Amino acid sequence: DQQVKQNSPSLSVQEGRISILNCDYTNSMFDYFLWYKKYPAEGPTFLISISSIKDKNEDGRFTVFLNKSAKHLSLHIVPSQPGDSAVYFCAASARNFGNEKLTFGTGTRLTIIP
Amino acid sequence: NAGVTQTPKFQVLKTGQSMTLQCAQDMNHNSMYWYRQDPGMGLRLIYYSASEGTTDKGEVPNGYNVSRLNKREFSLRLESAAPSQTSVYFCASRLTGGGYNEQFFGPGTRLTVL
């Protein structure tokens, strides 16, 4: 049972345009959401997060939107740059597990076309 | 600060052999985690340790054992390796308390079981 889903395995975007990565979840107990970025042969690195009490969090070129009623979150990257080409993982945690466990989606490979 | 370090980087085993994957962090984090990443599956939690002296099962613990040797080190042991354990293994750590803090990942160990 995949509780965090990233339905697009890959996405290609022109440099300078907006990249939108999507993530859906099924467990209503999730209250904190994170995005990680992963380059080949490296470990994932934290990008941005959002608490369930908010609907938007922004950090430079990266913005995460949360729609709790739809159990959907999205990551917007504006403008997209070649260095953004990587695999992006959505992850979620629940306070009733002490926020110890992260449940990851399967990832979306983003390719920025110069 | 080295962050989270993992050894070895690569390993090839034969079915039935045993080995221990080592992980250490120098960030004084309380919690440590072991994940495996398989194609199309995202990252799945094997075991985690919320504090020194405690360990708990994650989503896919079968075939693995862990030891939280001290606050810095968390090892993962395969007693009798199987081809199904061919994967990339990531160790992570997190500082707990004072709100949610993200997990920091090591560079990974690529394991092949023949």
Coordinates of N, CA, C and O in Angstrom, one line a residue, chain B residues 53-95:
Chain B
G53 N 20.8 3.0 22.4 CA 20.2 1.9 23.2 C 18.9 1.4 22.8 O 18.4 0.4 23.3
T54 N 18.2 2.1 21.8 CA 16.9 1.7 21.3 C 17.0 1.5 19.8 O 17.6 2.2 19.1
T55 N 16.3 0.4 19.4 CA 16.1 0.2 17.9 C 14.7 -0.2 17.7 O 14.1 -0.9 18.5
D56 N 14.1 0.1 16.5 CA 12.8 -0.3 16.1 C 12.7 -0.7 14.7 O 13.5 -0.2 13.9
K57 N 11.8 -1.6 14.4 CA 11.7 -2.1 13.0 C 11.0 -1.0 12.1 O 10.1 -0.3 12.6
G58 N 11.4 -1.0 10.9 CA 10.7 -0.1 9.9 C 9.8 -0.9 9.0 O 9.2 -1.9 9.5
E59 N 9.7 -0.6 7.8 CA 8.8 -1.2 6.8 C 9.3 -2.5 6.3 O 8.5 -3.5 6.1
V60 N 10.6 -2.7 6.2 CA 11.2 -3.9 5.6 C 12.4 -4.5 6.4 O 13.5 -4.5 5.9
P61 N 12.1 -4.9 7.6 CA 13.2 -5.3 8.5 C 13.7 -6.8 8.3 O 14.8 -7.1 8.8
N62 N 13.0 -7.6 7.6 CA 13.3 -9.0 7.5 C 14.7 -9.2 6.8 O 14.9 -8.7 5.7
G63 N 15.5 -10.0 7.4 CA 16.8 -10.3 6.9 C 17.9 -9.4 7.4 O 19.1 -9.6 6.9
Y64 N 17.6 -8.5 8.2 CA 18.5 -7.5 8.7 C 18.5 -7.4 10.2 O 17.5 -7.7 10.9
N65 N 19.7 -7.0 10.8 CA 19.8 -6.7 12.2 C 20.6 -5.4 12.3 O 21.3 -5.0 11.4
V66 N 20.3 -4.7 13.4 CA 21.0 -3.4 13.6 C 21.6 -3.3 15.0 O 21.2 -4.0 15.9
S67 N 22.6 -2.4 15.1 CA 23.2 -2.1 16.4 C 23.4 -0.7 16.5 O 24.1 -0.1 15.6
R68 N 22.9 -0.1 17.6 CA 23.3 1.4 17.9 C 24.4 1.3 18.9 O 24.2 1.2 20.1
L69 N 25.6 1.4 18.3 CA 26.8 1.1 19.1 C 27.0 2.2 20.2 O 27.5 2.0 21.3
N70 N 26.7 3.5 19.8 CA 26.8 4.6 20.7 C 26.0 5.7 20.0 O 25.3 5.4 19.0
K71 N 26.1 7.0 20.4 CA 25.3 8.0 19.8 C 25.7 8.2 18.4 O 24.9 8.6 17.5
R72 N 26.9 8.1 18.0 CA 27.4 8.4 16.7 C 27.2 7.3 15.7 O 27.1 7.6 14.5
E73 N 27.2 6.0 16.1 CA 27.3 4.9 15.1 C 26.1 4.0 15.2 O 25.6 3.6 16.2
F74 N 25.7 3.6 13.9 CA 24.5 2.7 13.8 C 24.8 1.8 12.6 O 25.0 2.2 11.5
S75 N 25.0 0.5 12.9 CA 25.4 -0.5 11.9 C 24.2 -1.3 11.5 O 23.3 -1.6 12.3
L76 N 24.3 -1.8 10.3 CA 23.3 -2.7 9.7 C 24.0 -4.0 9.3 O 25.0 -4.0 8.5
R77 N 23.4 -5.1 9.7 CA 24.1 -6.4 9.5 C 23.2 -7.3 8.6 O 22.0 -7.4 9.0
L78 N 23.8 -7.9 7.6 CA 23.1 -8.9 6.8 C 23.7 -10.3 7.3 O 24.9 -10.5 7.0
E79 N 23.0 -11.1 7.9 CA 23.6 -12.4 8.4 C 23.8 -13.4 7.3 O 24.8 -14.1 7.3
S80 N 22.9 -13.5 6.4 CA 22.9 -14.4 5.3 C 22.3 -13.8 4.1 O 21.1 -13.8 3.8
A81 N 23.2 -13.1 3.3 CA 22.8 -12.3 2.2 C 22.0 -13.1 1.1 O 22.3 -14.2 0.8
A82 N 21.0 -12.4 0.6 CA 20.2 -13.0 -0.5 C 20.1 -12.1 -1.7 O 20.3 -10.8 -1.5
P83 N 20.0 -12.6 -2.9 CA 19.9 -11.7 -4.1 C 18.9 -10.6 -3.9 O 19.0 -9.5 -4.5
S84 N 17.8 -10.8 -3.2 CA 16.7 -9.8 -3.0 C 17.2 -8.6 -2.2 O 16.6 -7.6 -2.1
Q85 N 18.4 -8.8 -1.6 CA 19.0 -7.7 -0.8 C 19.9 -6.8 -1.6 O 20.5 -5.9 -1.1
T86 N 20.0 -7.1 -2.9 CA 20.8 -6.2 -3.8 C 20.0 -4.9 -3.8 O 18.8 -4.8 -4.1
S87 N 20.7 -3.8 -3.5 CA 20.1 -2.5 -3.3 C 21.1 -1.5 -3.0 O 22.3 -1.8 -2.9
V88 N 20.7 -0.2 -2.9 CA 21.5 0.8 -2.4 C 21.0 1.2 -1.0 O 19.8 1.4 -0.8
Y89 N 21.9 1.2 -0.1 CA 21.5 1.4 1.3 C 22.0 2.8 1.8 O 23.1 3.2 1.6
F90 N 21.1 3.5 2.4 CA 21.3 4.8 2.9 C 21.1 4.9 4.4 O 20.1 4.4 4.9
C91 N 22.1 5.5 5.1 CA 22.0 5.8 6.5 C 21.6 7.2 6.6 O 22.0 8.1 5.8
A92 N 20.8 7.6 7.6 CA 20.4 9.0 7.9 C 20.4 9.3 9.4 O 20.4 8.3 10.2
S93 N 20.4 10.5 9.7 CA 20.3 10.9 11.1 C 19.5 12.2 11.2 O 19.3 12.9 10.3
R94 N 19.0 12.4 12.4 CA 18.1 13.6 12.7 C 18.3 14.0 14.1 O 18.4 13.2 15.0
L95 N 18.2 15.3 14.3 CA 18.2 15.9 15.6 C 16.8 16.0 16.1 O 15.9 16.6 15.4

